[in-house]
Short mmCIF file of C-alpha atoms in Angstrom, two decimals:
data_model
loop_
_atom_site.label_atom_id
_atom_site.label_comp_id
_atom_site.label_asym_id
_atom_site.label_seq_id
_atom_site.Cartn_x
_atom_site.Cartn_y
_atom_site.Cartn_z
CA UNK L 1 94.78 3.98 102.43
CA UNK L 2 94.94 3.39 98.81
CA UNK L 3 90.95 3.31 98.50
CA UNK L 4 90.56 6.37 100.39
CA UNK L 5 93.43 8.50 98.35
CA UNK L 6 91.69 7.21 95.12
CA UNK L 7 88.37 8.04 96.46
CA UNK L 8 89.70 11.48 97.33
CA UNK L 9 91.00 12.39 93.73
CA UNK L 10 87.85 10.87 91.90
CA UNK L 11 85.40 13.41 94.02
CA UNK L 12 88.59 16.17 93.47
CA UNK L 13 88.37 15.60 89.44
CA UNK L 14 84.66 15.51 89.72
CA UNK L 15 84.13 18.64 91.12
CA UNK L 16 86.47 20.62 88.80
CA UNK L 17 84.93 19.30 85.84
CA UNK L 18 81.31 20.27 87.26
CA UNK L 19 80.11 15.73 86.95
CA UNK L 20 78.76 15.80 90.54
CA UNK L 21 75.90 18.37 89.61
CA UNK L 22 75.25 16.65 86.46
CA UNK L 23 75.12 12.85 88.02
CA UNK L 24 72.24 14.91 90.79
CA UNK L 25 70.56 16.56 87.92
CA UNK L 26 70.29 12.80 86.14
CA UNK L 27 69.10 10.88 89.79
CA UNK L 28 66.24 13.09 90.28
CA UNK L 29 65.17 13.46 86.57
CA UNK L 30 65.30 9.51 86.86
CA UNK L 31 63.05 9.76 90.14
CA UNK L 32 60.76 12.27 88.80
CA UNK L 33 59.73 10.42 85.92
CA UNK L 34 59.18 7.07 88.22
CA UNK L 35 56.84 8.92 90.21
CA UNK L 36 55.16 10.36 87.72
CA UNK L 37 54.82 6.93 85.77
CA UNK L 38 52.92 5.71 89.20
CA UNK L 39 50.81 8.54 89.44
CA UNK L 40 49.53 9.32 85.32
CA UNK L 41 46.06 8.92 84.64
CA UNK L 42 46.64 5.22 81.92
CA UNK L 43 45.75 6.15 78.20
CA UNK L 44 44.19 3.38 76.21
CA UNK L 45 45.94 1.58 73.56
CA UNK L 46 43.50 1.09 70.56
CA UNK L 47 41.78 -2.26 69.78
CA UNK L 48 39.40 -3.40 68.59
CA UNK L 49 35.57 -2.81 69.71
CA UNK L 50 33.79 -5.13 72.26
CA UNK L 51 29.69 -5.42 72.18
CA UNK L 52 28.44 -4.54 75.12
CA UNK L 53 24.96 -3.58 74.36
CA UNK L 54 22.25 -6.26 72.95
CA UNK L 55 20.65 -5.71 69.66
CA UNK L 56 16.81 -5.94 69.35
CA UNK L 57 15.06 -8.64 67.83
CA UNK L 58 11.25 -7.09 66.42
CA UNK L 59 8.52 -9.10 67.81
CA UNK L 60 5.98 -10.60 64.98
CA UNK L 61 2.98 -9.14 64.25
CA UNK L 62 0.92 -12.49 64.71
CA UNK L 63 3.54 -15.35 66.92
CA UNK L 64 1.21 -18.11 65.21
CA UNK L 65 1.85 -19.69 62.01
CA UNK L 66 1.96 -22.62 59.72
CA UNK L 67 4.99 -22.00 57.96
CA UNK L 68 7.94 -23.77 58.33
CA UNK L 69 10.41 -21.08 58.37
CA UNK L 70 10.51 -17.28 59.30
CA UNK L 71 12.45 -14.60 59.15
CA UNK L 72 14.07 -12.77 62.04
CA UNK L 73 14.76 -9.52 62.01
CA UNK L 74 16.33 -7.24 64.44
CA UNK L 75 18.33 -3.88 64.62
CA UNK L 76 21.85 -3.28 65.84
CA UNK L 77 23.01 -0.76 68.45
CA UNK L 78 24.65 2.64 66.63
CA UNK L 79 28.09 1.35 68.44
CA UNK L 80 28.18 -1.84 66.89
CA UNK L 81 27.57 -1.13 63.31
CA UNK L 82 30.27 -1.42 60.93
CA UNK L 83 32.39 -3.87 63.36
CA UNK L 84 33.51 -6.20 60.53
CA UNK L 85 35.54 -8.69 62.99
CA UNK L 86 32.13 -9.21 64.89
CA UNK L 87 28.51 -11.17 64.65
CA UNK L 88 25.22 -11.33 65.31
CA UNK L 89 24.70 -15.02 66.70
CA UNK L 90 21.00 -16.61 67.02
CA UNK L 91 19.68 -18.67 69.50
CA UNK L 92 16.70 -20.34 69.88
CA UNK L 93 14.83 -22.09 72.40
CA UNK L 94 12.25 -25.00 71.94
CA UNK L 95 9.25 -25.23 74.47
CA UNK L 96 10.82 -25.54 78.17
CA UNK L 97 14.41 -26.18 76.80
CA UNK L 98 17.75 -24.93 76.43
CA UNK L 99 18.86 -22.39 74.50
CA UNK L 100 21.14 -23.33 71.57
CA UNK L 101 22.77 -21.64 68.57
CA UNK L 102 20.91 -21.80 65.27
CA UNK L 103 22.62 -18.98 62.97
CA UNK L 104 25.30 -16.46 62.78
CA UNK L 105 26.06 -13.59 60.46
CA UNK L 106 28.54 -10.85 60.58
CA UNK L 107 27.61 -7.32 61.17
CA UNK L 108 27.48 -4.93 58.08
CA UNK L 109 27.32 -0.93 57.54
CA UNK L 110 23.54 -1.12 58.21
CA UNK L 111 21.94 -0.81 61.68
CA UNK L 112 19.37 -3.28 60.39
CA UNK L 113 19.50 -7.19 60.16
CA UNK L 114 17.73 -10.15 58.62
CA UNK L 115 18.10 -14.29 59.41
CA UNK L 116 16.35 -15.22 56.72
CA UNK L 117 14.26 -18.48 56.58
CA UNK L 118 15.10 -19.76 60.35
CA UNK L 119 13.61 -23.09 60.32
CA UNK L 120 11.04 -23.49 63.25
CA UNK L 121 10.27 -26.55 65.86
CA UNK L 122 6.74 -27.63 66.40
CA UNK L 123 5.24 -25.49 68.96
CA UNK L 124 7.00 -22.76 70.74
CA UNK L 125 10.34 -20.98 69.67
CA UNK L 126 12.29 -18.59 71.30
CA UNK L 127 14.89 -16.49 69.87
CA UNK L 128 17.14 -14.41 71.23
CA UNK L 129 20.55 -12.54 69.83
CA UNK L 130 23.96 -11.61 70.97
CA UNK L 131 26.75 -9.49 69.68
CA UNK L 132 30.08 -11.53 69.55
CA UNK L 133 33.57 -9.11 69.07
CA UNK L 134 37.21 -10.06 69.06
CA UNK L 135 38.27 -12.79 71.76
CA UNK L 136 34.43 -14.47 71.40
CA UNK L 137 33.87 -11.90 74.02
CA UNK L 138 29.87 -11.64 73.93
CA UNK L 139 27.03 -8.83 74.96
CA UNK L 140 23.93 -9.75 77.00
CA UNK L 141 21.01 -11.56 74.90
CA UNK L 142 18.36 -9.59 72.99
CA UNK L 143 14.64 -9.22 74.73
CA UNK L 144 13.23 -12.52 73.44
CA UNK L 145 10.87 -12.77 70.84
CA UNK L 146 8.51 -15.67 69.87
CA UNK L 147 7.00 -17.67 67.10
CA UNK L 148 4.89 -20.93 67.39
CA UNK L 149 4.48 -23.42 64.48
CA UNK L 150 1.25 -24.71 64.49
CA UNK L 151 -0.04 -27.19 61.76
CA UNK L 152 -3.06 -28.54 63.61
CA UNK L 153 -6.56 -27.58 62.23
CA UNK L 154 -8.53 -25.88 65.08
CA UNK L 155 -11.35 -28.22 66.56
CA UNK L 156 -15.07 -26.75 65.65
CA UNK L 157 -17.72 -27.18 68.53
CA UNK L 158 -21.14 -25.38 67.14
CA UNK L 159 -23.20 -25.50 70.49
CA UNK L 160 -26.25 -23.78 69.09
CA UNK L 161 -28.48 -24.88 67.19
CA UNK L 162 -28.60 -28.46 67.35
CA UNK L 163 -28.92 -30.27 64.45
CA UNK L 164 -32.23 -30.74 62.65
CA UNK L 165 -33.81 -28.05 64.83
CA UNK L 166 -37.00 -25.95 64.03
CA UNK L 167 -36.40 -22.33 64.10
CA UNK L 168 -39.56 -20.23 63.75
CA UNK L 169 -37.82 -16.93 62.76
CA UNK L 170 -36.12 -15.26 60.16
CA UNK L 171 -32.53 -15.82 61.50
CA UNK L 172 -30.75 -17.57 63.84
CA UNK L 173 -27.87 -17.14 65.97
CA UNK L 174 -24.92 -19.54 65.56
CA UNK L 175 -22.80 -20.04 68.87
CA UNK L 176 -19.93 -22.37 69.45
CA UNK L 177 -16.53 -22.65 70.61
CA UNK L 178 -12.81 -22.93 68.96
CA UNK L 179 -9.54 -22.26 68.80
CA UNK L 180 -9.29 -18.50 70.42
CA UNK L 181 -8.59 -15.53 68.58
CA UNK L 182 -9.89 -17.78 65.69
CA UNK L 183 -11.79 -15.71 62.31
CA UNK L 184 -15.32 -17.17 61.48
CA UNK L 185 -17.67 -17.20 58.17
CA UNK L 186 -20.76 -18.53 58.73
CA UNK L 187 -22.23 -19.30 55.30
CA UNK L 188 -26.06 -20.72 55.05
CA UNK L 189 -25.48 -22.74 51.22
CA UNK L 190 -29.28 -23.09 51.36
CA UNK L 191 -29.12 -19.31 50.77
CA UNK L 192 -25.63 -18.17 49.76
CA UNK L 193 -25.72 -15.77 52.56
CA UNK L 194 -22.29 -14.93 54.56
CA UNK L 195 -21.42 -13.40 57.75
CA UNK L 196 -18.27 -13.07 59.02
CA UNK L 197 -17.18 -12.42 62.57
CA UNK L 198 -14.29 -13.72 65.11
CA UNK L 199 -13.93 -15.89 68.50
CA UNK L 200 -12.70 -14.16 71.67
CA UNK L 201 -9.63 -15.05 73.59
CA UNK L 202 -11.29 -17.83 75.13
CA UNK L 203 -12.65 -19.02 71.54
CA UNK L 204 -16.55 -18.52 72.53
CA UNK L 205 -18.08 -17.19 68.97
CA UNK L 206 -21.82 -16.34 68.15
CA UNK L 207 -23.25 -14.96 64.81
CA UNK L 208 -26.13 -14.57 63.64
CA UNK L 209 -27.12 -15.60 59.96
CA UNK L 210 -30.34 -15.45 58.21
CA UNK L 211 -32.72 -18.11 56.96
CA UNK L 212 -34.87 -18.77 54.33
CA UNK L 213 -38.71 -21.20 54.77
CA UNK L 214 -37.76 -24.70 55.09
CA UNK L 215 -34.41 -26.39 55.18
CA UNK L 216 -30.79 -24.20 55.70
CA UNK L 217 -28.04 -26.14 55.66
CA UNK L 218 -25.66 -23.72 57.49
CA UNK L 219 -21.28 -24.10 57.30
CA UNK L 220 -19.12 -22.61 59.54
CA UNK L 221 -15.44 -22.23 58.65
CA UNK L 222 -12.88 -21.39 61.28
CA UNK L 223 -9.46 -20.22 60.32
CA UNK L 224 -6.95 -20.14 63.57
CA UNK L 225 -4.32 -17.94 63.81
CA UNK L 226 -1.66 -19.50 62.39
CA UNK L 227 -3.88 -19.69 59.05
CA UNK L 228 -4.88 -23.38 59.41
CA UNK L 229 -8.38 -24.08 58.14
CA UNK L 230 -11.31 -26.11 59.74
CA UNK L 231 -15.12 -26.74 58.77
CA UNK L 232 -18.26 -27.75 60.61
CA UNK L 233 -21.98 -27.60 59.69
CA UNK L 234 -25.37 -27.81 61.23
CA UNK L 235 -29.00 -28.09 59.35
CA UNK L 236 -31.80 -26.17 60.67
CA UNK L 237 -35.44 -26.10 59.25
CA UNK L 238 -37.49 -22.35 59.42
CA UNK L 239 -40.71 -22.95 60.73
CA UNK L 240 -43.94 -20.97 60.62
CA UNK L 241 -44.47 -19.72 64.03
CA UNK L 242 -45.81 -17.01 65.11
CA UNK L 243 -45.98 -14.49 67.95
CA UNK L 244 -48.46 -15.62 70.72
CA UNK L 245 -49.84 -14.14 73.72
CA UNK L 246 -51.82 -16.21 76.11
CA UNK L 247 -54.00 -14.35 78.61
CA UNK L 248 -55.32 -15.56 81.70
CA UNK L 249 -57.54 -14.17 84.82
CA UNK L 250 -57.32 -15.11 88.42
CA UNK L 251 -60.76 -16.42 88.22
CA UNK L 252 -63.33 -16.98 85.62
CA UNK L 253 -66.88 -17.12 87.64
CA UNK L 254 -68.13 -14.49 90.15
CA UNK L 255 -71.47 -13.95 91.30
CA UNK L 256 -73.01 -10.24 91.59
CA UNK L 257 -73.68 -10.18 94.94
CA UNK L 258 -70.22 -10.86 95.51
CA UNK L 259 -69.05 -7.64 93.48
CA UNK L 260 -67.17 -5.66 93.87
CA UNK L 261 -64.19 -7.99 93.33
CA UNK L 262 -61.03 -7.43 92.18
CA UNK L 263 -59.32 -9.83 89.26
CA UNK L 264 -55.81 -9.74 88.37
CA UNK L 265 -54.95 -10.56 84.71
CA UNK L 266 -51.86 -11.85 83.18
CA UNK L 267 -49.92 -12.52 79.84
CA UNK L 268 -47.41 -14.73 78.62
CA UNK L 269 -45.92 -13.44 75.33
CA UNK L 270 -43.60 -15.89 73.64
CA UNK L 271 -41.36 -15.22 70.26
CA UNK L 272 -42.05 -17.22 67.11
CA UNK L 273 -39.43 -19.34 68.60
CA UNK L 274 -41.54 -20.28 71.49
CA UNK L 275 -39.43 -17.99 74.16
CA UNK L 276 -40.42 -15.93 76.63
CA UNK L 277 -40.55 -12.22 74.94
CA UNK L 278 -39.11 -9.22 76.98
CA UNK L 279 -39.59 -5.84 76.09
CA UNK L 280 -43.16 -6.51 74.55
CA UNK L 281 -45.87 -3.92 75.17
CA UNK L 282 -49.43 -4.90 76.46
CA UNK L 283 -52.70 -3.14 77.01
CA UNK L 284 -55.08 -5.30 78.67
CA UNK L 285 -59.29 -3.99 78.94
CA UNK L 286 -62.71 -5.34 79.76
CA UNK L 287 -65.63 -5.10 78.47
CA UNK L 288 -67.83 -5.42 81.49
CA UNK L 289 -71.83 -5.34 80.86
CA UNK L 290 -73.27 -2.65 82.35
CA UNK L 291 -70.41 -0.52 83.76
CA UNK L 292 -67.79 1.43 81.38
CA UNK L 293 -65.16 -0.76 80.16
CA UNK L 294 -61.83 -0.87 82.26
CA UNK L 295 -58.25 -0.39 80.44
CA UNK L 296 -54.77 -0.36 81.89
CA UNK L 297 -52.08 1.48 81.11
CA UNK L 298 -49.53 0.40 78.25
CA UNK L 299 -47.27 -2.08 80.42
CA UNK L 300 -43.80 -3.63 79.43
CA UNK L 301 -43.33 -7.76 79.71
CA UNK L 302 -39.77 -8.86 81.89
CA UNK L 303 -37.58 -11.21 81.40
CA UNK L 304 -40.27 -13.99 81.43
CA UNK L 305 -42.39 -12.81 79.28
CA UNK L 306 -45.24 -12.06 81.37
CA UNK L 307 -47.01 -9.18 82.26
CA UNK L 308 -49.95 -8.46 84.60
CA UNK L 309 -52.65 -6.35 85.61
CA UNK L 310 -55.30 -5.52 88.70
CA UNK L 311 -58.81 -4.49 88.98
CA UNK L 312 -61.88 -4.25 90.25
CA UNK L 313 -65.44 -5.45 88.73
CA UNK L 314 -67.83 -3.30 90.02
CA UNK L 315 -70.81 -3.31 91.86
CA UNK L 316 -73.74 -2.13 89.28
CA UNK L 317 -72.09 -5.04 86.53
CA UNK L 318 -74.96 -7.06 85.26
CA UNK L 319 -75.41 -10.79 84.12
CA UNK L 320 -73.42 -11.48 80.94
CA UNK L 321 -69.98 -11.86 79.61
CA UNK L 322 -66.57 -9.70 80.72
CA UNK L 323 -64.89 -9.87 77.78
CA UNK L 324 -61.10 -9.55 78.62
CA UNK L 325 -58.35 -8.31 75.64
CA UNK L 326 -55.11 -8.09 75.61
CA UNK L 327 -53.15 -6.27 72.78
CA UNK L 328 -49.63 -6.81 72.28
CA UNK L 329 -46.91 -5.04 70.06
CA UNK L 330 -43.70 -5.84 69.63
CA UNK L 331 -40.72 -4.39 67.61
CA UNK L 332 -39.32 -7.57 65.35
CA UNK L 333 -42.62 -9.51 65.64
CA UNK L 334 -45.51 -7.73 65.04
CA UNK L 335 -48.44 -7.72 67.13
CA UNK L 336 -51.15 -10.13 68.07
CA UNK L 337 -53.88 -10.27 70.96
CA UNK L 338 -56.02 -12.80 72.97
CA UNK L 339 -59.01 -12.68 74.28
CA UNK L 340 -60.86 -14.45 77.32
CA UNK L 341 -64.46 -13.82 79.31
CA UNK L 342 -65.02 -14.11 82.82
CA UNK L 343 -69.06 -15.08 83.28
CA UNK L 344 -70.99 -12.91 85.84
CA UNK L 345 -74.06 -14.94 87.27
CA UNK L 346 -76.80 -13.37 89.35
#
């Protein structure tokens, strides 16, 4: 009874004095802002920035070298400059092992960065950078560059010519094999002549270098590269050979009552060198008694160095000698000819 009767005058007092309506007014203002705290898009407090993009390391121009130390250099994504509480941390890998930390520097104002004078392994090193921010939270590595330290000379093989050879023309071609990639001078000191020229990928080289009558002592320096230096040599002796052409007929006998008859002729043109000559041209005639003499047309020797030509000795020939010619020319050796007869008997 007592409850109720005070219960009665508290909601009596609170309507006169208008406290109801302003208890309801401060419940759902409470209510309202609860939802609305549950339902507002969050806003960000500020921090500081976290790398998530890699910077780029640039690639060398040549991965080779003999140096012991190099220095990286790389650029910084636009977001990341100017973070002083970060860094640019540098790992590197050696051969087929794992990655490990070799430098760190903190980031500047400038996009651009420089490791300066990275010490390198023997053989192959890998380097790759990261961008570490507040908390040692860290961005994906850089695309890895590479740099090899190589202090070995490159190995020289010089395959052509042998040693002590005779070369009966007025060069020769030096061929051999080394490090790829490799430059190559090919000096004759006999002569003070130079040529320079370069291996392929697979190191194969060949130059040609002119010589002078009698010995040529002839030096080839290879320099790999990583800029290490190697030297090899080879003496050669210019002959005096000359461009030949032997000529030959199928047969060298042949009765007149057996003519008509055809002959074939050949050729075998060789260099000064004593190698079959392509390319050279050949005119080959007789000079059969009797008759008018025969020519053939201006023919071209193959690959072997031969060339040939068919005919027929006519009936009406009389006894005597067929004199057969053959007249070559050739672009870098001259000319020269040969002659042999084929005997007609009555």
């Amino acid at each position: 009874m007592v409850v109720a009767v005070a219960a009665l005058g508290i909601g009596v007092l609170l309507v006169a004095t208008g406290g109801l309506g302003r208890i309801a007014a401060a419940i759902g203002t409470t209510f309202d802002g609860f939802v609305g705290d549950l339902t507002a898009t969050p806003e960000p407090s500020e921090g500081p920035l976290v790398a998530t993009d890699s910077p780029t390391l640039e690639a060398p121009v040549e991965p080779y070298t003999n140096q012991a130390t190099v220095d990286v250099a790389g650029t910084l994504p636009a977001a990341a400059v100017g973070q002083v509480d970060s860094i640019i941390r540098l790992y590197v890998t050696i051969g087929e092992g794992e990655p490990g930390v070799v430098a760190e520097i903190p980031i500047g104002t400038s996009p651009r960065f420089l490791f300066p004078s990275v010490e390198l392994s023997p053989g192959r090193n890998t380097f790759a950078a990261t961008i570490v921010g507040a908390a040692d939270l860290e961005s994906e590595p850089s695309a890895s560059v590479i740099f090899v330290l190589d202090n070995s000379k490159p190995g020289i093989k010089i395959t052509s010519p042998k040693t002590n050879a005779e070369v009966n023309a007025k060069s020769v071609r030096v061929e051999g094999k080394t490090q790829g990639r490799s430059a190559i001078s090919v000096r004759n000191a006999s002569t003070n002549a130079t040529v320079a020229g370069s291996a392929d990928n697979s190191g194969a080289f060949g130059i040609v270098v002119p010589l002078r009558a009698g010995q040529n002592t002839i030096e080839v320096t290879v320099t790999d590269p990583a800029g290490n230096v190697n030297k090899a040599s080879v003496v050669v002796r210019r002959g005096t050979g000359a461009l030949t052409a032997r000529v030959a007929a199928s047969f060298y006998t042949v009765k007149l009552a057996k003519l008509p008859e055809e002959v074939e002729l050949t050729v075998l043109v060789t260099d000064p060198d004593g190698q079959a000559l392509a390319g050279a041209e050949v005119t080959f005639t007789l000079a059969v008694p009797g008759v008018p003499a025969i020519a053939s047309s201006t023919l071209t020797t193959s690959d072997r160095g031969t060339a040939s030509f068919s005919t027929t000795i006519p009936k009406g020939a009389t006894a005597g000698q067929c004199s057969v010619t053959v007249i070559v020319r050739t672009k870098d050796h001259g000319d020269t000819t040969d002659r042999t007869v084929i005997t007609l008997q009555k």
